[in-house]
Coordinates of C-alpha atoms and ligand atoms in Angstrom, one line a residue:
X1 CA 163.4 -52.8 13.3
X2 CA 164.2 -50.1 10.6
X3 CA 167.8 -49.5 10.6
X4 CA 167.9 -46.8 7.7
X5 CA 166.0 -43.9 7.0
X6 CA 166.0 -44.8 3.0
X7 CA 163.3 -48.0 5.1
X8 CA 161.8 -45.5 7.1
X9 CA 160.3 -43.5 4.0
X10 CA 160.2 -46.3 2.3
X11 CA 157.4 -47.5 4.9
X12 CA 155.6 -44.2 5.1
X13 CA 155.5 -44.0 1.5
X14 CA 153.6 -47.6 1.9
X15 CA 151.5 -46.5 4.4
X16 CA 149.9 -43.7 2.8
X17 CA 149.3 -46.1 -0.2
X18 CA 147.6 -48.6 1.4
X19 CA 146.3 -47.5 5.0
X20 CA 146.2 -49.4 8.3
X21 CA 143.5 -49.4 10.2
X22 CA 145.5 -49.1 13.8
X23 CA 149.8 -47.8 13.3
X24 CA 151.5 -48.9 16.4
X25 CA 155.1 -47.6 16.1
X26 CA 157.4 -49.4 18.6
X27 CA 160.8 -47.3 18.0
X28 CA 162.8 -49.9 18.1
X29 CA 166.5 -48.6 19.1
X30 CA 168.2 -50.0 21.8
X31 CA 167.0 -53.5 23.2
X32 CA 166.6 -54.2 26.8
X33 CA 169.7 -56.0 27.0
X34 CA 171.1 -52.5 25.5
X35 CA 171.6 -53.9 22.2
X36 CA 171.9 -50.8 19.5
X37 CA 169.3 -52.0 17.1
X38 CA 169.7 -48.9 14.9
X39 CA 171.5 -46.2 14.8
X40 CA 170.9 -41.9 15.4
X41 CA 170.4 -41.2 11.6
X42 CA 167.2 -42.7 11.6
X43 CA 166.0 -40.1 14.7
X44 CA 165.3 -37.7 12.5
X45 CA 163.1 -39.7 9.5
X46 CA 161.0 -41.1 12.9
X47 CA 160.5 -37.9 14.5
X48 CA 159.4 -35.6 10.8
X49 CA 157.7 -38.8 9.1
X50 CA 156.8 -42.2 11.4
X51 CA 156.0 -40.8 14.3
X52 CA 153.4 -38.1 13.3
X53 CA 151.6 -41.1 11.6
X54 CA 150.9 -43.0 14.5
X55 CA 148.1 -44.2 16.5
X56 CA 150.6 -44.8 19.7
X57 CA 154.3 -45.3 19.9
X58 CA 155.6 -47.6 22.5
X59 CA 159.3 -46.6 23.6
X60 CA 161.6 -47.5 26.3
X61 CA 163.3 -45.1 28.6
X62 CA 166.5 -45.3 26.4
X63 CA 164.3 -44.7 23.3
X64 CA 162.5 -42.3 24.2
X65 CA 165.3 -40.2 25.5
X66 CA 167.0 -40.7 21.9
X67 CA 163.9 -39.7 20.3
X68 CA 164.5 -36.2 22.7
X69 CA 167.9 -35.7 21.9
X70 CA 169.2 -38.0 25.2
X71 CA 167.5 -36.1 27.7
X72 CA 167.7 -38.2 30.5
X73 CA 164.8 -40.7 32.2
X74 CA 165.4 -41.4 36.0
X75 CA 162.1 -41.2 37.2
X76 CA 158.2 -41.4 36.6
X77 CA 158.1 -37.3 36.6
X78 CA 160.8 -37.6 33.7
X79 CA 158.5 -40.3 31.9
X80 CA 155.4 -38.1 32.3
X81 CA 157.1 -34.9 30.8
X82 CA 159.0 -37.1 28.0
X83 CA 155.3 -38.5 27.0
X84 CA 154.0 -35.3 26.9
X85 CA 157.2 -34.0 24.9
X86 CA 157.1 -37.1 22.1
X87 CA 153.0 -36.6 21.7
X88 CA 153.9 -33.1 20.6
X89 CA 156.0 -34.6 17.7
X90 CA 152.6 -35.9 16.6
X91 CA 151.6 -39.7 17.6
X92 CA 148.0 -39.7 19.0
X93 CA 149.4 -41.6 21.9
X94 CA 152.2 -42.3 23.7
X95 CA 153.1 -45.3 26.2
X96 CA 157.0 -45.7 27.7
X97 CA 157.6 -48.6 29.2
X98 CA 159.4 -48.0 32.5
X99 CA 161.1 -51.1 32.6
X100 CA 164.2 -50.1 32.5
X101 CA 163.8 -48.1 35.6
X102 CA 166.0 -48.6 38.5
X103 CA 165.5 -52.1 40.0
X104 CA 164.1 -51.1 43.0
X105 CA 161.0 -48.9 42.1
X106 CA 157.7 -50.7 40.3
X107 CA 158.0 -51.5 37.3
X108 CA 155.8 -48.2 35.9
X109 CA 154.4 -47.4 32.3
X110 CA 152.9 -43.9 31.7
X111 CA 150.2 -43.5 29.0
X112 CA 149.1 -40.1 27.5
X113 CA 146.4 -40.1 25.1
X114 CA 147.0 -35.9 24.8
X115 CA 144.7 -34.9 27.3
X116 CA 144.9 -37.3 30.5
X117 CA 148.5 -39.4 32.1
X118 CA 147.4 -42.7 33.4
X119 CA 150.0 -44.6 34.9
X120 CA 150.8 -48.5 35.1
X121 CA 152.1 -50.2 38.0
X122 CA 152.7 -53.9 38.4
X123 CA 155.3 -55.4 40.6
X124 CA 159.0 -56.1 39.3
X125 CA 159.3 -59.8 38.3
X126 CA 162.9 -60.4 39.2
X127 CA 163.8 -62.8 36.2
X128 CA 166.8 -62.6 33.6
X129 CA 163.9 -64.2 31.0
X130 CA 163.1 -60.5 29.8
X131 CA 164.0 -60.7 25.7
X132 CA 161.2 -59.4 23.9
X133 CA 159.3 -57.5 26.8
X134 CA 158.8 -54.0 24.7
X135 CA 158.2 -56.4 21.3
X136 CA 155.5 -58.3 23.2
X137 CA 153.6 -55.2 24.8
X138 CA 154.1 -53.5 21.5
X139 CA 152.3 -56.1 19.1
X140 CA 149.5 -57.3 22.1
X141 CA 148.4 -53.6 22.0
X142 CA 148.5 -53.8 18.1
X143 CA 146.8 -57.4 18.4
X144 CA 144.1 -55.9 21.0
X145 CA 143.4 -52.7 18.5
X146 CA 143.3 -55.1 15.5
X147 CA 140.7 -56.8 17.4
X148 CA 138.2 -53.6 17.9
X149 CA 139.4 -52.2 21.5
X150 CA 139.6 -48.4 22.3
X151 CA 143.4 -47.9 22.8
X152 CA 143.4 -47.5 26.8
X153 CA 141.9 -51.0 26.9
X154 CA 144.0 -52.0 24.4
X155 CA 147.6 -51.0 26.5
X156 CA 145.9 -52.3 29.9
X157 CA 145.6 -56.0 28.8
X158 CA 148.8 -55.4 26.9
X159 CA 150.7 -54.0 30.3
X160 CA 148.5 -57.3 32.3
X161 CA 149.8 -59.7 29.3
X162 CA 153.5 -58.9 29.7
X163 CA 153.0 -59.2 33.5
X164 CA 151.1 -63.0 33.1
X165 CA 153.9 -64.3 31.2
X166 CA 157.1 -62.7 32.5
X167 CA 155.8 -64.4 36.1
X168 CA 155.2 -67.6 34.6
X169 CA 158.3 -67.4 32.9
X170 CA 160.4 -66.4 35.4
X171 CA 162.0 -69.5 36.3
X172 CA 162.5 -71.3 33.1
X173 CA 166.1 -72.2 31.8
X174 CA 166.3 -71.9 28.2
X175 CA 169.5 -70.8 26.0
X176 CA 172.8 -69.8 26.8
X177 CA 172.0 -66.0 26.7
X178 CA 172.2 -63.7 29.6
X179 CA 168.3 -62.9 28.8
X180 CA 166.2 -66.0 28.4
X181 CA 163.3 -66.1 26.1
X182 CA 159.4 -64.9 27.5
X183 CA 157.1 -68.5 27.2
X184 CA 154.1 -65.9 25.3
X185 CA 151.3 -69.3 25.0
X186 CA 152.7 -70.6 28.6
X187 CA 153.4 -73.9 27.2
X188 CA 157.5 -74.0 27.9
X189 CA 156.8 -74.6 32.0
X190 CA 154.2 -77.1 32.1
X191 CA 155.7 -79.7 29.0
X192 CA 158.9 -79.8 30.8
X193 CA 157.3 -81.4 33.6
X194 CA 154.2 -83.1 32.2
X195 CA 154.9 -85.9 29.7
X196 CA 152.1 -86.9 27.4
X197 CA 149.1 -89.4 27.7
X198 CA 149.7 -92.9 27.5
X199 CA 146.8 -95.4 27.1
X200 CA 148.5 -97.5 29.9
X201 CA 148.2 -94.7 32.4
X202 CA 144.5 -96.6 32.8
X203 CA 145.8 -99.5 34.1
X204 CA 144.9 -98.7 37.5
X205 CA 142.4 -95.6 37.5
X206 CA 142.2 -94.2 41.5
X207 CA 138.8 -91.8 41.6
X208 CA 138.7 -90.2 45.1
X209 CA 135.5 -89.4 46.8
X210 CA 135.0 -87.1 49.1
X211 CA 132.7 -88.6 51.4
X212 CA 134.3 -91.8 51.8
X213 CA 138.0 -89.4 52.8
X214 CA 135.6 -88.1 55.0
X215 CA 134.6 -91.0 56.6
X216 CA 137.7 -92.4 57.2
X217 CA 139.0 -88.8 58.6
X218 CA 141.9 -88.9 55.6
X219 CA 142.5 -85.8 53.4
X220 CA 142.3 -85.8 49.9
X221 CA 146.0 -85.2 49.8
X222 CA 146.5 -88.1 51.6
X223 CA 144.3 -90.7 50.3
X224 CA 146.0 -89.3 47.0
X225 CA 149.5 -90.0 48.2
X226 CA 148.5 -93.7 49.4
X227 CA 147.0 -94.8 46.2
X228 CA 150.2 -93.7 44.2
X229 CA 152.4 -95.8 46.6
X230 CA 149.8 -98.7 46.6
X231 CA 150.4 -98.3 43.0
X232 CA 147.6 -96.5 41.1
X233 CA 148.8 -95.3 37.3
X234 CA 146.1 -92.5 36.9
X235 CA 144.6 -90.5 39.6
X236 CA 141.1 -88.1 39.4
X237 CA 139.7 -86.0 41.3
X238 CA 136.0 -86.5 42.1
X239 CA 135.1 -84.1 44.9
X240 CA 131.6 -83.3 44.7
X241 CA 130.9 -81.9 48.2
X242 CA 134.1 -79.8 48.9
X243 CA 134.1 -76.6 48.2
X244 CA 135.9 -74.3 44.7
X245 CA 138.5 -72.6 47.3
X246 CA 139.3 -75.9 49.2
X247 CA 139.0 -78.1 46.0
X248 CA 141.6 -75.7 44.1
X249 CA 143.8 -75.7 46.9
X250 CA 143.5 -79.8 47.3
X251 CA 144.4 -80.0 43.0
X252 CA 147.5 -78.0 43.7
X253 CA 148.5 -80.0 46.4
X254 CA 147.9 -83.2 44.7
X255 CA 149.6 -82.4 41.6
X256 CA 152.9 -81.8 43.3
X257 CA 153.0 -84.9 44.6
X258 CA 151.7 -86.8 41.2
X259 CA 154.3 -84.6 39.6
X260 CA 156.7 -85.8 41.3
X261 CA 155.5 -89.8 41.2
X262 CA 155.0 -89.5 36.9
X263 CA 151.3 -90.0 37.8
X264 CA 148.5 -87.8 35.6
X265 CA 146.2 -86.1 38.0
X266 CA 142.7 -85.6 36.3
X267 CA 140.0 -83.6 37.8
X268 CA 136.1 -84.5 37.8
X269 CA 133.5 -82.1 36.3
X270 CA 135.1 -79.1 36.9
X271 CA 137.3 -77.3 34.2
X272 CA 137.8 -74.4 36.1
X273 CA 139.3 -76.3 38.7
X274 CA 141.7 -78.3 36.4
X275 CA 142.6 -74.7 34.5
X276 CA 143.3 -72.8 37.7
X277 CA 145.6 -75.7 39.1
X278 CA 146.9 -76.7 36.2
X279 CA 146.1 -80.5 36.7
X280 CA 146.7 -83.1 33.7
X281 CA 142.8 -82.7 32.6
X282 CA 139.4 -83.5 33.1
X283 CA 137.1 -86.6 33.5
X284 CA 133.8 -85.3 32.0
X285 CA 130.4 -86.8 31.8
X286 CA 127.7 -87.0 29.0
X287 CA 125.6 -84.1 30.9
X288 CA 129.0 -82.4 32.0
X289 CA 130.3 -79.7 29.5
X290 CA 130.6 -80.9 26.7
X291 CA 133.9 -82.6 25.4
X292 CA 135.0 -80.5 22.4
X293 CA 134.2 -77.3 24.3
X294 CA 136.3 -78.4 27.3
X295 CA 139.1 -79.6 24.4
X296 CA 138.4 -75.6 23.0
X297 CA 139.2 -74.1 27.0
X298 CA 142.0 -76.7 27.5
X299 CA 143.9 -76.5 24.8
X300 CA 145.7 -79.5 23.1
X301 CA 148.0 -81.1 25.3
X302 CA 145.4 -81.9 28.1
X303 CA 143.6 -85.4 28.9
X304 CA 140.0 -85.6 28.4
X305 CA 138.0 -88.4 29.7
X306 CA 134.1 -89.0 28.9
X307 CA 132.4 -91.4 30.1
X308 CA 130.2 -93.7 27.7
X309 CA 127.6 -96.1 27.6
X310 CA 127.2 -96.9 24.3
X311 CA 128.5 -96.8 20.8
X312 CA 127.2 -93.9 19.8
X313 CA 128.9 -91.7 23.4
X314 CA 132.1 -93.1 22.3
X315 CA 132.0 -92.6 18.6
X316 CA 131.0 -88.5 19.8
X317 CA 133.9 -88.6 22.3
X318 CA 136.4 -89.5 19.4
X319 CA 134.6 -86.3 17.1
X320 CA 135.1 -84.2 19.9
X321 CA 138.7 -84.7 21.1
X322 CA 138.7 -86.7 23.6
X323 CA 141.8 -89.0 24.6
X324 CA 140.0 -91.9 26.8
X325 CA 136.7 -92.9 27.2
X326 CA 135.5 -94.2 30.9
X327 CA 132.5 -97.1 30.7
X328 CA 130.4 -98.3 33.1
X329 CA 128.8 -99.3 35.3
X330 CA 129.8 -102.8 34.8
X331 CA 128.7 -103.6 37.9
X332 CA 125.9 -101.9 40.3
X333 CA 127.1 -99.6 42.8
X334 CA 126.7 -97.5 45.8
X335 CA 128.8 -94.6 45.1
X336 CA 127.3 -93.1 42.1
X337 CA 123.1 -92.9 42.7
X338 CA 120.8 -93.7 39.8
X339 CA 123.8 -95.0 37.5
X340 CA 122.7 -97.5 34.7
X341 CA 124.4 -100.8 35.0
X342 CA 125.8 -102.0 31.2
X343 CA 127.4 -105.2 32.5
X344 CA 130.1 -107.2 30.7
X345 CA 128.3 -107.3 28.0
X346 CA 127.4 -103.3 27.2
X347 CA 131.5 -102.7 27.8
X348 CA 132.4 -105.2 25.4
X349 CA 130.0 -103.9 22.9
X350 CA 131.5 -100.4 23.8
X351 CA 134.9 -101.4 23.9
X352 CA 134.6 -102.9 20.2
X353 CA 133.3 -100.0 18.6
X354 CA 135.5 -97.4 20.8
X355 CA 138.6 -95.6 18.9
X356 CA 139.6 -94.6 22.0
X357 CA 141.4 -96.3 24.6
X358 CA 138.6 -97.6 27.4
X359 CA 139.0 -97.8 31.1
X360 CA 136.0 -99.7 32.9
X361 CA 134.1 -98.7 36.1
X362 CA 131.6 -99.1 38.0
X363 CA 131.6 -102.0 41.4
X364 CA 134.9 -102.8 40.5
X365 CA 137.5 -104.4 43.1
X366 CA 139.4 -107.7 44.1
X367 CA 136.9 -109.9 43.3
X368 CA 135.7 -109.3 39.4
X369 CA 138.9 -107.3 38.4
X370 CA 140.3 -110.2 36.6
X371 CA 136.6 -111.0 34.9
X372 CA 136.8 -107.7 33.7
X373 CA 140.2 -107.0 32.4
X374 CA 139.9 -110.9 30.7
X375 CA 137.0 -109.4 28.2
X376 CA 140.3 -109.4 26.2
X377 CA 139.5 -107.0 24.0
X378 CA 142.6 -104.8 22.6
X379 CA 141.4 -101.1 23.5
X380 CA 140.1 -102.2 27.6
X381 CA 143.2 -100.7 29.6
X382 CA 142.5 -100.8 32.7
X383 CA 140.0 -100.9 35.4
X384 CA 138.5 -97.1 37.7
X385 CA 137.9 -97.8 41.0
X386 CA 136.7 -95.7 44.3
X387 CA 135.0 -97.6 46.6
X388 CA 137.4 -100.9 46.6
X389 CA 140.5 -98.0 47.3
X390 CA 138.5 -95.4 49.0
X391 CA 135.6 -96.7 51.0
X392 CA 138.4 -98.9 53.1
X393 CA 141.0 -98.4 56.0
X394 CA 143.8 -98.3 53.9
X395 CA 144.1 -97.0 50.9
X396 CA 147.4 -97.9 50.0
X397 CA 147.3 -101.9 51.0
X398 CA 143.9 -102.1 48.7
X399 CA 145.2 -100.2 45.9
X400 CA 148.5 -102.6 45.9
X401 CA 146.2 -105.7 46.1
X402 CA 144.5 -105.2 43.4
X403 CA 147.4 -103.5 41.0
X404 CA 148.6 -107.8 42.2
X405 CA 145.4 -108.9 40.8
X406 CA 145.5 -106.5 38.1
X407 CA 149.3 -107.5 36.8
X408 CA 148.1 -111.6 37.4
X409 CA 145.0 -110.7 34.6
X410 CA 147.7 -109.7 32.3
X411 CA 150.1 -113.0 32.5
X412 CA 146.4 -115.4 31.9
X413 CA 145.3 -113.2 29.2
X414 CA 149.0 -114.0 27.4
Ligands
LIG501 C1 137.0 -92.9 34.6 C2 135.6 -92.4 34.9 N1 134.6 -92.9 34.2 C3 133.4 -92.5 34.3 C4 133.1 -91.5 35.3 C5 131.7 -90.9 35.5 O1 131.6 -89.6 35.1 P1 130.2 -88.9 35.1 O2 129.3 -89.7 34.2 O3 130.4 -87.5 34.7 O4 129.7 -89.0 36.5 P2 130.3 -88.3 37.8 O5 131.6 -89.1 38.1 O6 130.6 -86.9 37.5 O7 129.3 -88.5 38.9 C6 134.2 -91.0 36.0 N2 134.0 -90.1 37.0 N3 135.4 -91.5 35.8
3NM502 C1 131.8 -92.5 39.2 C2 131.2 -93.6 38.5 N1 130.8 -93.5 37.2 C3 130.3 -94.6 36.7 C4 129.8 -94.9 35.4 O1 129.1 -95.9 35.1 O2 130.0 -94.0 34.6 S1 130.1 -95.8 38.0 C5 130.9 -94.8 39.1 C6 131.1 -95.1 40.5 C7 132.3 -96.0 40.6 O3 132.5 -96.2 41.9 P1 132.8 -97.6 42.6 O4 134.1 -98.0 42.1 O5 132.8 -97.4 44.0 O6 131.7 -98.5 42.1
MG503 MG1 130.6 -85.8 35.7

């Protein structure tokens, strides 16, 4: 915002000093709410000195008719011959943003680099959550040509930007305003409905598997609903014969309803499935990805789980981010091939070295629950199970049992 001309000069004069190495001029005027941001003596100190300085200039349909003396902008033709009209006042490019245009045409923004029009079209996100639209397409092109692209890259992930985040922030109700704010990291939606990790989420760990819901003719979604009303605290994901399409579509279906219960829903292996659906994180392996580049994709707020066999797993675990660590196999078992059994004794010795919370699996049910969970050491929070929920008629009469069995460990370890 430069709401005097003695500021205008002032930062021309600054310019020419010291040299940018991309000038994106957004002429800030009149705000989409139609806020006057600064008045028409300034029109003339952008047109003779700003303007012909920079690399692009980024107005809206009310600016840019200000900028050409209030001509006025109904229609795409109009925003094609007003481009063309400010690129002869001496910017190398010019991009209005049609935004403003009436509600019931595309949202449209028309690029001319001087020789060639492109044009822009996205769908119009019907939300009031618009403040800072032409600010954010203004500074992702600068952020974009800061980074190295050619401009016409640069204003086509700046155009796909704005669209990513008004749709994801369509719905959120922030402020008293008439225009609520844009969520620009996509952070706002999701902490309003996810609440953070807590070590006790372990208690009862529920891993699905795929052929065992086969077996029994249940779908994931179901054999995810029954273990959160038999109880279950955590659920994951470990689907390793269903395919990305149906997997994704399984994770969004589950989520809704562990949203809804308070429950974290974790998905096994695959990253791309917990990023595209938005789950509460990953359970990861020590030849999965590793943990602190899966803490690099999904950002800070999301649970990692690795699983660990020894010390020196858990101690790397802590280095790389992670937020639990799963250990096993306590006890042999049928659902995962070739795993190594530690026993009692290798969780223990995990456990005690372990800065991060532990949850145990591995041949874990009704009958050696209790041994487990009475190791008694501080950091063992629960117990991850999938054959004693999963590989049984009903999920959520086995998952209750042994959340009983679970809660009676608790009252003899006190
Ligand atoms: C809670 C929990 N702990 C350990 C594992 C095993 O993970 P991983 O070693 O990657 O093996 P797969 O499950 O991928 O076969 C787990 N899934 N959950
Ligand atoms: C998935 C998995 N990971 C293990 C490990 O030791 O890391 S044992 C295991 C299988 C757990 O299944 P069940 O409860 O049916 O024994
Ligand atoms: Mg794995």
């Amino acid at each position: 915002m430069l709401p005097s001309t003695g500021i205008v000069k002032t930062l021309c004069q600054s310019l020419k000093e010291f040299p940018v190495q991309a000038l994106v001029v957004d002429p800030v005027m009149v705000s989409t709410s139609g806020h006057t941001l600064a008045g028409p003596s300034i029109l003339d100190s952008f047109r003779e000195e700003l303007l012909p300085m920079a690399d692009i200039v980024t107005p809206n349909l009310k600016e840019a008719s200000a900028l050409l003396g209030g001509v006025p902008l109904e229609t795409i033709a109009d925003m094609r011959s007003a481009a063309k009209a400010i690129h002869d006042i001496g910017p190398r490019n010019v991009l209005v943003n049609g935004g403003d245009l009436p509600a019931s045409l595309d949202a449209v923004d028309v690029f001319y680099d001087g020789n060639d029009f492109y044009e822009f079209h996205s769908s119009r996100i019907m939300t009031p959550n618009t403040h800072g639209t032409g600010c954010t397409l203004a500074s992702t092109v600068a952020a974009e040509l800061a980074k190295g692209s050619q401009m016409l890259s640069a204003v086509k992930v700046a155009k796909r930007y704005v669209e990513a985040v008004l749709s994801y922030s369509k719905n959120i109700a922030i402020g008293g305003g008439c225009q609520g704010p844009m969520d620009h990291l996509l952070k706002l939606k999701s902490n309003v409905e996810r609440r953070p990790f807590d070590p006790c989420d372990l208690f009862l760990y529920a891993v699905t598997d795929s052929r065992m819901n086969k077996k029994w003719g249940r779908s994931i979604v179901d054999a995810v609903k029954a273990a959160i009303e038999g109880g279950a605290s955590i659920i994951q994901l470990r689907e390793k014969e269903v395919e990305t399409g149906d997997f994704l579509e399984a994770a969004k279906a589950c989520l809704k309803i562990c949203r809804v219960h308070g429950v974290p829903l974790l998905i096994n292996d695959r990253i791309d499935v917990a990023l595209a659906s938005d789950a509460d994180g990953v359970h990861i392996g020590q030849s999965d990805m590793p943990a602190h580049v899966a803490r690099a994709l999904l950002g800070p707020d999301k649970i990692i789980g690795v699983s660990c066999k020894t010390p020196e797993h858990a101690q790397q675990a802590w280095i790389d981010g992670a937020d639990y660590i799963g250990s096993g196999g306590v006890y042999p078992t049928n659902t995962k091939e070739n795993n190594k059994t530690i026993g009692l004794d290798g969780l223990k010795t995990v456990c005690v070295s372990s800065k991060l919370p532990v949850v145990a699996i591995g041949g874990i049910g009704m009958s050696n629950a209790q041994a487990v969970m009475r190791l008694g050491v501080p950091n063992l929070k629960g117990v991850a199970v999938v054959s004693a929920l999963f590989d049984r008629e009903c999920v959520m009469t086995e998952t209750r049992k042994l959340l009983e069995v679970l809660k009676e460990s608790t009252k003899i370890a006190k």
